[in-house]
């Protein structure tokens, strides 16, 4: 797996296929492999003319880790993505974010729109613009407690305790994930979101109990589109064939 160093932090990434570059940002408590490789996104994208660039955020995979919450957060994650784009000399990039990755993607679209041509935000909701109750910066500290349990927390709701399983299934470092959850993740205001002109597709699952639905986000964006997939929850959305097909249709249309 290739790596590059930015601001003394080493970040691992993967490149698959040839064609128009598309950067994939994974969710919390999962890495690029678990979020996108195992769910078929590499095949979906490469078979339709895209070159997939998958970053493992700091704290994940072979990227550097720390037990300091200040090591993580939106700004650091976003800067790593921009520096990877510069490292690979990419332009006119498409962007996909999933769950926590949508928060980073939203920040990138707001602060660095010149790099991106289209974006897809999946398994996300109106908390991206501060609409309660699913505001990620308020929810993440709770995951630090979930990660701290020594055994499976079966007293918690299934959509919450699932993250304890992910931590162990993916093989993530517990202390790093606790610190990551305590980082700073500021919410973009609706006013700033309304300035994002990059065409963006928001895909939510009807049964998403983690981050809810994102119709208001899509309506706030000047070039936003919204798709809600019936019966899908926060986790199943990654494997939904309708999601795969809709993303390709959105990305390749003029």
Backbone as a ProteinNet text record, in pm:
[ID]
protein_1_A
[PRIMARY]
XXXXXXXXXXXXXXXXXXXXXXXXXXXXXXXXXXXXXXXXXXXXXXXXXXXXXXXXXXXXXXXXXXXXXXXXXXXXXXXXXXXXXXXXXXXXXXXXXXXXXXXXXXXXXXXXXXXXXXXXXXXXXXXXXXXXXXXXXXXXXXXXXXXXXXXXXXXXXXXXXXXXXXXXXXXXXXXXXXXXXXXXXXXXXXXXXXXXXXXXXXXXXXXXXXXXXXXXXXXXXXXXXXXXXXXXXXXXXXXXXXXXXXXXXXXXXX
[TERTIARY]
84.6	0	88.5	70.2	153.2	123.3	221.1	207.4	271.1	229.4	298.1	296.7	387.6	398.4	360.9	271	226.6	229.7	298.3	310.8	356	453.9	515.4	421	308.6	214.2	211.4	228.9	228.4	88.2	40.5	-94.4	-86	-162.4	-166.7	-288.9	-273	-382.2	-371.6	-475.8	-477.4	-523.7	-475.6	-520.1	-563.6	-683.4	-738.4	-787.3	-746.1	-797.1	-739.4	-795.7	-754.4	-878.3	-860	-972.8	-988	-1108.8	-1135.7	-1115.3	-1036.1	-1008.2	-1127.9	-1145.7	-1250.4	-1192.9	-1201.4	-1146.4	-1258.4	-1232.3	-1331.7	-1290.7	-1382.6	-1359.7	-1446.6	-1382.5	-1455.2	-1518.9	-1601	-1671.4	-1589	-1647.4	-1580.9	-1586.6	-1482.2	-1471.8	-1461.4	-1444.1	-1414	-1304.5	-1230.7	-1127.9	-1174.3	-1085.9	-1120.8	-1160	-1085.6	-1113.3	-1252.5	-1283.3	-1411.3	-1528.3	-1511	-1620.6	-1647	-1539.2	-1555.4	-1510.8	-1399.2	-1350.9	-1445.8	-1477.7	-1561.3	-1707.3	-1745.9	-1885.3	-1901.1	-1794.9	-1804.4	-1787.1	-1748.7	-1740	-1623.3	-1517.5	-1403.9	-1447.2	-1514.6	-1562.9	-1664.6	-1758.2	-1860.6	-1798.8	-1699.6	-1640.6	-1539.5	-1450.7	-1348.8	-1409.7	-1515.1	-1581.1	-1657.5	-1672.3	-1742.3	-1650.2	-1519.7	-1425	-1364.3	-1365	-1306.5	-1179	-1087.4	-970.7	-999.9	-1002.1	-1038.9	-915.6	-922.9	-818.6	-881.6	-837.8	-895.5	-796.7	-828.9	-740.9	-781.8	-683.5	-709.9	-679	-781.3	-760.1	-657.3	-593.2	-502.9	-578.6	-511.4	-575.5	-625.5	-627.2	-683.2	-579.4	-597.7	-510.8	-364.3	-282.7	-139.9	-101.3	-201	-173.1	-130.6	-59.7	-12.5	-128.3	-99.4	-201	-150.8	-244	-210.5	-323.4	-289.7	-391.7	-432.9	-389.6	-420.7	-536.9	-650.4	-764.2	-729.7	-632.5	-593.6	-528.3	-489.7	-429.3	-534.4	-661.5	-771.5	-855.8	-979.4	-1067.8	-1079.2	-1183.4	-1215.9	-1099.6	-1039.3	-933.2	-816.8	-772.1	-659.5	-694.1	-812.9	-855.6	-864.4	-925.8	-941.8	-807.4	-717.5	-584.9	-511.9	-528.2	-464.7	-517.9	-648.2	-708.3	-654.4	-651.6	-600.9	-454.3	-376.8	-235.6	-215	-306.2	-298.9	-330.5	-431.7	-467.1	-348.8	-281.6	-164.3	-49.1	-31.3	75.1	59.7	-64.5	-91.8	-114.7	-107.1	-123.8	-256.6	-364.1	-497.2	-571.1	-663.5	-754.2	-886.3	-987.6	-1121.8	-1164.9	-1154.5	-1174.4	-1320.8	-1371	-1499.8	-1474	-1574.8	-1557.3	-1675.1	-1645.2	-1750	-1714.9	-1811.1	-1794.5	-1904.8	-1871.3	-1970.6	-1970.2	-2087.9	-2101.4	-2007.3	-1912.9	-1819.5	-1746.2	-1722.2	-1655.3	-1732.8	-1866.4	-1945.4	-1917	-1885.9	-1851.2	-1722.7	-1624.8	-1498.4	-1521.1	-1600.5	-1630.3	-1699.1	-1791.5	-1864.8	-1769.1	-1675.5	-1574.7	-1487.7	-1450	-1367.7	-1442.3	-1568.8	-1648.3	-1665.1	-1668.9	-1684.3	-1554.5	-1443.8	-1316.2	-1227.8	-1244	-1155.6	-1234.7	-1337.9	-1423.3	-1350.6	-1240.2	-1169.2	-1113.9	-1102.5	-1047.9	-1153.8	-1281.8	-1385.3	-1487.7	-1527.4	-1625.6	-1764.2	-1770.4	-1895.8	-1869.8	-1976.3	-1961.3	-2085.6	-2063	-2172.2	-2151.7	-2253.8	-2248.8	-2350.5	-2300.9	-2386.4	-2396.3	-2511.8	-2534.9	-2513.1	-2579.5	-2564.4	-2700.4	-2702.4	-2829.4	-2817.4	-2926.3	-2935	-2849.5	-2792.9	-2697.7	-2576.9	-2551.7	-2440.9	-2454.3	-2578	-2599.6	-2658.2	-2636.9	-2673.5	-2817	-2889.7	-3029	-3029.3	-3080.6	-3081.4	-3180.8	-3168.7	-3083.4	-2949.6	-2929.6	-2812.5	-2696.1	-2643.1	-2529.9	-2401.8	-2318.2	-2205	-2109.4	-2085.5	-1992.2	-2045.4	-2177.2	-2235.7	-2240.3	-2248.4	-2261.9	-2128.3	-2022	-1894.2	-1838.1	-1846.1	-1794.4	-1859.2	-1984.4	-2051.8	-1989.6	-1933.4	-1868.3	-1738.5	-1676.9	-1557.1	-1590.4	-1709	-1752.9	-1781	-1843.4	-1870.6	-1739.9	-1638.4	-1510.5	-1436.1	-1470	-1396	-1439.5	-1553	-1598.3	-1505.7	-1477	-1390	-1461.3	-1591.4	-1670.1	-1789.3	-1852.8	-1961.6	-2070.1	-2103.7	-2204.2	-2346.4	-2394.3	-2525.5	-2641.7	-2612.6	-2718.3	-2749.7	-2667.1	-2686.5	-2772	-2836.5	-2911.4	-2819.7	-2876.4	-2795.4	-2716.8	-2776.6	-2707.2	-2591.6	-2586.3	-2475.3	-2370.1	-2414.7	-2320.7	-2248.6	-2306.8	-2243.1	-2103.3	-2082.9	-1951.5	-1844.1	-1882.8	-1787.8	-1742.6	-1837	-1803	-1711.6	-1740.9	-1656.8	-1513	-1498.1	-1365.4	-1283.1	-1346.6	-1277.1	-1264.7	-1368.1	-1364.4	-1259.8	-1251.1	-1156.7	-1015	-1004.5	-873	-814.1	-899.3	-853.3	-796.6	-712	-652.1	-752.4	-786.8	-891.9	-862.4	-743.6	-711.2	-710.7	-666.6	-667.5	-810.2	-900.9	-1039.1	-1110.1	-1074.7	-1130.3	-1086	-957.5	-905.4	-968.5	-984.2	-1046.9	-1187.4	-1261.9	-1399.2	-1406.8	-1298.2	-1295.3	-1232.4	-1203.6	-1148	-1251.9	-1211.2	-1300.2	-1360.5	-1493.9	-1565.1	-1675.6	-1641.7	-1738.4	-1839.4	-1961.7	-2071.1	-2076.3	-2096.2	-2109.4	-2247	-2254.3	-2384.4	-2458.7	-2590.3	-2671.7	-2631.1	-2593.4	-2552.2	-2427.2	-2329.9	-2208.6	-2235	-2322.2	-2355.3	-2420.5	-2498	-2567.6	-2471.1	-2345.7	-2244.4	-2170.2	-2196.3	-2130	-2198	-2128.5	-2187.2	-2152.7	-2063.4	-2028.1	-2152.2	-2191.1	-2306.9	-2289.7	-2387.2	-2374.3	-2500.2	-2480.6	-2590.5	-2585.9	-2695.7	-2709.2	-2790.7	-2733.9	-2806.9	-2824.6	-2949	-2980	-3061.4	-3046	-3128.8	-3254.8	-3366.7	-3494.1	-3489.7	-3414.2	-3412.6	-3282	-3216.1	-3088.5	-3111.2	-3070.2	-3084.5	-2957.4	-2852.7	-2723.8	-2715.1	-2738.3	-2728.3	-2855.4	-2960.6	-3088	-3090.2	-3167.9	-3187.7	-3139.8	-3102.1	-3038.2	-3111.3	-3243.4	-3317.8	-3298.4	-3293.2	-3275	-3137.3	-3037.9	-2903.7	-2907.7	-2968.5	-2977.8	-3051.9	-3156.4	-3234.9	-3156.3	-3064.1	-2982.9	-2876.3	-2826.5	-2721	-2777.7	-2711.6	-2760.4	-2774.7	-2685.8	-2689.1	-2697.7	-2785.1	-2800.3	-2911.6	-2892.2	-2994.5	-3007.6	-3125.9	-3150.5	-3209.1	-3156	-3209.4	-3222.7	-3340.7	-3364.2	-3395.3	-3320.6	-3337.8	-3423.5	-3538.2	-3637.6	-3584	-3607.1	-3571.6	-3426.3	-3339.8	-3196.3	-3162.3	-3074.4	-3026	-2887.8	-2826.7	-2699.3	-2589.2	-2591.4	-2482.8	-2510.2	-2633.8	-2669.6	-2658	-2661.5	-2660.6	-2537.8	-2426.5	-2302.8	-2314.7	-2399.9	-2412.4	-2537.7	-2620.3	-2744.1	-2713.6	-2764	-2737.9	-2795.8	-2908.2	-2966.1	-2872.8	-2803.5	-2707.9	-2593.6	-2540.2	-2430.3	-2471.1	-2586.7	-2632.7	-2662.4	-2719.5	-2754.5	-2631	-2528.5	-2403.9	-2340.5	-2333.6	-2275.8	-2357.2	-2487.9	-2573.8	-2550.6	-2537.9	-2515	-2377.2	-2275.4	-2138.5	-2111.8	-2177.7	-2144.9	-2235.3	-2344.7	-2432.8	-2370.4	-2404.3	-2349.9	-2421.1
-119.3	0	124.9	215	336.1	428.8	513.2	610.1	741.9	847.9	975.4	1045.3	1140.1	1209.5	1355.8	1401.7	1540.2	1596.5	1707.6	1769.4	1667.8	1585.2	1484.6	1368.6	1361.3	1251.3	1165.5	1034.7	943.2	886.5	898.7	856.8	747.4	640	531.8	549.7	502.8	514.9	402.8	388.5	288.9	354.3	304.1	350.9	229.9	237.3	127.3	179.3	114	145	270.4	304.5	424	499.3	627.9	708.4	834.9	885.5	1007.7	980.8	1063.2	1036.8	1060.3	968	982.3	941.9	1030.7	1008.1	961.7	852.1	793.2	813.9	867.3	895.8	803	720.4	619	675	592.6	631.6	607.4	637.4	615.7	468.3	420.5	282.6	178.9	224.2	134.1	199.4	117.4	172.2	167.8	209.4	211.2	72.5	-28.6	-165.1	-209.7	-191.2	-238.4	-161.5	-30.2	54.9	42.7	29.6	37	-87	-148.4	-264.6	-382.8	-412.9	-528.7	-510.5	-389.3	-363.1	-342.6	-368.6	-370.2	-238.9	-132.9	-2.3	9.2	-67	-58.9	-105.9	-220.3	-272	-177.4	-130.2	-39.7	81.3	140.2	264.2	240.6	142.9	119.7	68	-10.5	-62.9	45.7	160.9	272.1	390.4	361.5	462.2	553.2	510.2	592.7	530.9	617.9	574.4	603.2	498.4	511.4	539	645.4	676.6	668.5	571.2	550.3	584	680.8	720.3	647.8	611.4	569.4	689.4	745.5	861.3	830.4	933.7	915.4	842.5	743	659.5	527.7	514.2	395.9	327.6	196.2	122.1	139.1	165.9	184	331	418.4	560	579	688.9	716	730	697.4	699.7	780	823.1	896	880.6	893.8	891.7	1032.9	1133.3	1273	1317.3	1357.9	1402.3	1514	1597.9	1708.4	1660.6	1534.1	1475.3	1453.8	1448.9	1417.4	1542.4	1525.5	1638.5	1673.9	1750.5	1784.9	1849.3	1949.3	2023.4	1933.4	1849.3	1760.6	1657.9	1597.3	1500.8	1567	1684.4	1754.6	1791.6	1840.6	1877.3	1755.9	1641.1	1518.5	1483.4	1500.5	1470.5	1565.2	1693.7	1791.5	1763.8	1730.4	1702.4	1574.1	1476.9	1357	1392.2	1475	1519.1	1590.7	1676.2	1746	1649.2	1554.3	1453.8	1373.2	1341.1	1262.5	1350.8	1482.5	1580.2	1560.4	1556.4	1535.4	1667.4	1669.8	1783.6	1734.1	1818.5	1781.4	1648.5	1643.1	1519.8	1503.1	1379.8	1346.7	1301.3	1310.3	1284.6	1204.4	1098.5	1023.8	1018.2	1050	1036.5	949.2	871	783.4	809.9	836.5	857.8	968.2	938.8	1040.7	1104.7	1026.9	1080.3	1191	1195.7	1303.7	1436.9	1431.9	1554.7	1613.1	1525.3	1571.3	1620	1544.7	1584.5	1721	1743.6	1870.8	1985.8	1962.6	2063.6	2093.5	1988.8	2006	2083.5	2052.1	2120.9	2268.7	2298.9	2437	2517	2454.4	2527.5	2512.3	2402	2376.3	2331.4	2404.5	2360.1	2351	2421.5	2424.9	2289	2194.6	2063	1964.5	1995.6	1894.4	1929.3	1827.1	1846.2	1796.7	1687.1	1633.7	1563.1	1548.5	1481.4	1400.3	1291.6	1207.8	1190.3	1222.1	1205.9	1099.3	987.8	873.1	846	790.5	755.5	876.8	983.4	1108.5	1175.5	1287.4	1352.5	1501.6	1559.9	1704.9	1760.3	1672	1716.7	1784.5	1761.1	1827.3	1978.9	2026.5	2171.4	2209.9	2124.5	2159	2134.2	2055.8	2023.7	1902.3	1917.1	1804.1	1696.8	1572.9	1534.1	1470.4	1446.5	1368	1457.7	1535.7	1623.8	1551.6	1521	1431.9	1483.1	1613.7	1665	1643.5	1629.8	1600.5	1450.5	1370.6	1226.2	1155.3	1204	1133.5	1109.9	1206.4	1178	1056.2	1028.3	910.1	781.1	784.8	665.3	634.8	736.9	712.5	619.3	636.5	549	409	400	268.1	192.6	260.9	196.9	155.8	217.4	192.2	64.2	6.2	-116.7	-233.6	-313.2	-429.7	-545.6	-551.1	-656.2	-592.6	-670.8	-618.9	-554.6	-428.8	-357.7	-390.2	-507.7	-552.2	-475.1	-387.5	-305.5	-183.1	-158	-41.6	-79	19.9	-7.3	-70.6	-155.4	-229.8	-139.6	-25.5	61.9	136.9	133.4	193.8	88.3	-23.3	-129.4	-186.9	-169.2	-217.6	-160.1	-39.8	23.6	-45.6	-105.3	-184.3	-304.9	-366.4	-479.3	-436.4	-320.9	-273.2	-254.4	-192.8	-168.2	-296.4	-404	-531.6	-608	-602.7	-672.8	-612.6	-481.2	-413.5	-419	-438.6	-444.2	-307.9	-212.6	-77.7	-67.7	31.5	53.6	125.8	63	114.8	256.4	278.5	409.3	517.9	482.8	579.4	618	518.9	547	629	605.5	687.7	832.2	850.7	986	1049.8	971.7	1022.9	1074	1001	1039	1168.9	1204.9	1324.8	1444.5	1428.4	1539	1647.4	1752.3	1864.8	1852	1843.9	1826.4	1931.1	2046.7	2156.2	2136	2176.6	2163.8	2284.8	2260	2368.1	2431.4	2562.3	2628.4	2616.2	2629.7	2626.3	2740.3	2852.9	2968.6	2936.8	2870.7	2833.9	2720.8	2627.7	2517.5	2569.9	2676.8	2734.4	2794.1	2809	2863.5	2753.5	2626.7	2515.4	2491	2516.8	2504.2	2372.5	2293.7	2164.6	2075.3	2019.6	1929.9	1814.3	1796.3	1700.2	1617.3	1485.8	1392.5	1344.7	1362.4	1313	1184	1075.1	947.8	905.7	891.1	849.2	720.3	643.5	525.5	561.6	506.7	536	503.6	398.2	350.8	384.9	492.8	531.4	591.1	516.9	563.2	626.4	630.5	687.5	835.4	867.8	1007.3	1059.9	978.6	1026.6	1044.5	1143.6	1168.5	1308.6	1325.7	1451.2	1533.3	1528.2	1602.1	1753.1	1803.9	1947.6	1993	1907.2	1941	1956.8	1860.2	1864.7	1989.2	2026.9	2144.9	2273.7	2270.4	2388.1	2412.6	2304.6	2315.9	2367.4	2463	2516.5	2409.9	2309.5	2202.3	2066.4	2060.3	1937.9	1848.9	1718.9	1620.3	1525	1469.2	1380.9	1248.5	1141.9	1008.2	937.1	884.9	806.7	662.8	570.7	431.3	359.5	315.5	255	128.5	120.1	1.8	-9	78.6	69	139.3	78.3	144.9	204.2	256.2	327.6	238.8	112.5	21.7	-48.7	-85.7	-159.1	-74	55.7	145.8	123.1	83.5	63.8	-47.7	-145	-259.5	-254.6	-154.9	-144	-121.7	-210.6	-197.2	-67.1	-23.9	101.2	217.9	213	318.5	317.8	199.9	187.9	242.8	199.7	241.2	390.8	444.2	586.3	674.2	628.9	705.1	713.1	602.7	603.2	693.2	680.8	764.2	912.2	947.7	1088.9	1136.1	1052.4	1093.4	1107.3	1026.2	1026.9	1119.7	1165.7	1253.8	1391.4	1457.6	1592.1	1697.2
0	0	0	-98	-101.2	15.6	46.6	154.9	112.9	178.7	162.5	297.4	314.7	442.7	425.1	509.7	506.9	647.9	666.6	799.1	904.1	863.8	950.9	986.4	918.5	939	812.5	828.4	715.1	693.4	571.1	534.4	428.9	448.1	349.4	259.5	136.3	40.9	-62	-143.3	-250	-378.5	-491	-622.2	-703.2	-761.1	-840.3	-974.6	-1082.6	-1214.5	-1276.7	-1392.7	-1466.5	-1510.6	-1533.1	-1577	-1494.7	-1486.1	-1410.8	-1262.5	-1193	-1051.5	-959.9	-866.7	-766.2	-631.2	-535	-401.9	-309.5	-237.5	-148	-2.6	76.2	218	302.4	384.1	460.4	587	649.2	770.8	896.2	1011	1138.1	1178.4	1244.2	1294	1183.2	1058.3	946.8	863.2	788.6	701.4	556.4	465.3	322.9	273.7	314.2	270.7	314.5	441.1	495.6	435	417.8	372.1	221.9	143.6	-1.5	-79.3	-39.6	-113.8	-94.5	31.9	62	19.7	-9.4	-48.3	-199	-275.7	-420.8	-494.2	-422.3	-486.8	-583.7	-561.8	-653.8	-792.2	-797	-925.4	-989	-909.1	-962.1	-1029.9	-966.9	-1018.2	-1129.7	-1112.7	-1215.4	-1345.3	-1334.7	-1455.3	-1531.9	-1469.5	-1534.2	-1562.6	-1572.3	-1619.8	-1515.4	-1388.3	-1283	-1226.6	-1187.4	-1111.8	-965	-885.1	-744.3	-659.7	-580.4	-483.6	-345.4	-266.6	-133.9	-25.2	56.3	166.3	294.2	373.4	510.7	599.2	660.1	745.8	854.2	905.1	1019.6	1131.3	1189.7	1290.9	1235.4	1101.5	1036.5	947.8	929.1	840	875.5	774.8	796	812.3	822.6	847.7	993.2	1017.9	1153.7	1251.1	1376.5	1481.8	1601	1683.4	1805.2	1905.4	2033	2138.4	2179.7	2101.7	2128	2039.6	2097.6	2017.1	1919.2	1952.9	1865.4	1735.6	1731.9	1613.1	1503.7	1544.9	1454.3	1425.5	1391.9	1366.9	1219.3	1187.2	1048.9	974.5	1034.7	965.8	929.2	1022.3	993.4	886.1	895	794.1	655.8	650.5	522.9	461.5	543	493.2	437.1	501.1	450.5	312	291.9	161.7	54.4	84.1	-12.6	-43.9	56.5	33.5	-47.1	-32	-115.3	-261.3	-281.6	-416.4	-481.6	-405.1	-457.5	-482.4	-392.5	-404.7	-534	-568.7	-689.4	-812.2	-792	-900.2	-972	-894.1	-948.5	-964.4	-1059.9	-1073	-1127.2	-1117.9	-1164.7	-1100.8	-968.6	-892.1	-851.2	-860	-799.3	-655.7	-572.8	-430	-376.6	-301.1	-231.8	-83.1	1.3	145.1	201	302.5	365.3	515	572.1	716.3	763.9	853.3	898.7	781.8	676.2	558.5	490.6	510.5	450.9	520.2	647.7	719.7	663.2	635.7	579.1	436.2	359.8	222.3	218	307.8	312.4	341	431.1	463.6	341.3	269.8	149.5	41.7	21.9	-79.6	-45.8	83.2	127.7	116.4	154.4	162.4	39.5	-34.3	-148.6	-272.4	-311.3	-422.3	-555.8	-569.3	-697.6	-739.6	-645.2	-677.2	-726.3	-703.4	-719.8	-826.9	-903	-1009.6	-969.3	-892.5	-840.6	-708.5	-628.9	-499.3	-467.2	-394.7	-344.3	-194.4	-116.5	28.7	67.3	121.2	150.5	300.3	340.4	481	569.8	533.5	606.9	621.2	694.4	719.3	741.2	785	798.7	911.8	992.3	1093.5	1032.7	904.8	835.7	837.4	844.2	852.2	988.2	1086.7	1223.7	1263.3	1183.9	1217.8	1311.3	1434.6	1528.5	1485.1	1536.6	1649.3	1609.4	1479.4	1438.4	1394.9	1485.8	1457	1498.4	1401.9	1425.1	1532.4	1536.4	1636.7	1779.1	1792.7	1923.9	1951	1844.9	1859.9	1881.4	1818.8	1822	1962.2	2054.1	2188.9	2253.2	2219.1	2271.6	2222.3	2101.6	2048.3	2122.5	2180.2	2261.1	2377	2434.1	2543.1	2491.4	2373	2313.2	2291.9	2240.1	2212.2	2339	2451.4	2574.4	2645.9	2606.8	2672.6	2640.1	2741.5	2722.6	2653.1	2667.9	2603.2	2531.7	2446.3	2364.5	2451	2426	2506.7	2462.1	2500.1	2452.2	2514.8	2609.9	2669.3	2583.1	2480.8	2394.4	2272.9	2209.3	2085.6	1980.3	1896.1	1799.7	1705.4	1664.2	1569.8	1636.4	1768.7	1842.2	1877.6	1931.7	1969.5	1847.9	1728.6	1605.4	1589.6	1639.9	1624.7	1708.1	1817	1895.9	1813.1	1742	1655.4	1541.4	1480.5	1371.1	1417.3	1532.6	1587.9	1592.2	1635.5	1650.7	1519.2	1436.2	1308.3	1214.5	1213	1124.5	1180.8	1312.3	1375.3	1403.3	1438.2	1467	1608	1628.9	1759.8	1849.9	1961.8	2049.1	2100.1	2151.6	2208.4	2100.8	1981.5	1871.9	1835.3	1834.9	1799.6	1907.3	2030.7	2138.2	2120.2	2091.7	2070.1	1947.1	1840.7	1718.4	1746.6	1828.3	1860.4	1939.6	2005.9	2089.7	2019.4	1890.1	1812.4	1786.9	1715.9	1688.3	1548.7	1544.4	1418.1	1409.4	1358.4	1354.6	1242.7	1269	1172.9	1081.3	952.5	855.7	869.9	862	871.5	738.8	745.7	623.9	531	588.3	508	425.9	488	415.3	316.4	354.9	265.3	137.7	150.2	34.8	-67	-29.6	-120.1	-196.4	-161.8	-228.9	-363.6	-471.5	-603.9	-673.3	-616.1	-674.5	-675.3	-790.2	-794.2	-695.9	-609.4	-499.9	-484.4	-477.1	-453.9	-308.9	-239.1	-101.3	-106	-50.8	-45.6	99.6	141.2	277.3	275.8	382.2	399.2	475.8	434.1	500.2	648.8	685.6	823.5	895.6	854.3	915.1	1054.2	1158.1	1296.4	1349.8	1265.9	1309.3	1273.9	1145.2	1101.7	1035.8	1032.9	981.9	831.7	785.2	642.9	607	478.2	438.4	334.9	333.1	231.5	243.4	366.4	386.2	340	357.9	308.2	157.1	89.7	-56.1	-102.8	-31.4	-68.6	-44.7	50	81.2	-25.2	-84.3	-185.3	-317.5	-381.6	-509.4	-618.1	-614.6	-713.9	-644	-545	-467.3	-519.2	-507	-539.7	-421.6	-405.1	-291.3	-335.7	-277.3	-301.2	-167.6	-142.1	-21.2	-61.7	-6	-44.3	59.2	14.2	101.4	169.1	299.4	375.5	416.3	365.1	394.4	524.9	602.8	723.2	697.2	800.4	787.5	730.7	766.2	728.2	595.6	571.7	450.4	324.5	341.9	227.1	138.5	198.9	122.8	20.1	45.6	-44.8	-132.1	-113	-190.4	-338.8	-424.7	-567.7	-623.7	-569.3	-617.1	-588.6	-475.3	-443	-543.8	-573	-668.9	-805.8	-853.3	-985.4	-990.3	-883.2	-879.3	-875.9	-806.8	-801.1	-938.8	-1010.2	-1145.1	-1238	-1232.6	-1317.2	-1291	-1164	-1127.6	-1174.5	-1157.5	-1187.4	-1336.7	-1419	-1561.1	-1644.8	-1584.7	-1662.3	-1677.1	-1784.3	-1810.6	-1728.4
[MASK]
++++++++++++++++++++++++++++++++++++++++++++++++++++++++++++++++++++++++++++++++++++++++++++++++++++++++++++++++++++++++++++++++++++++++++++++++++++++++++++++++++++++++++++++++++++++++++++++++++++++++++++++++++++++++++++++++++++++++++++++++++++++++++++++

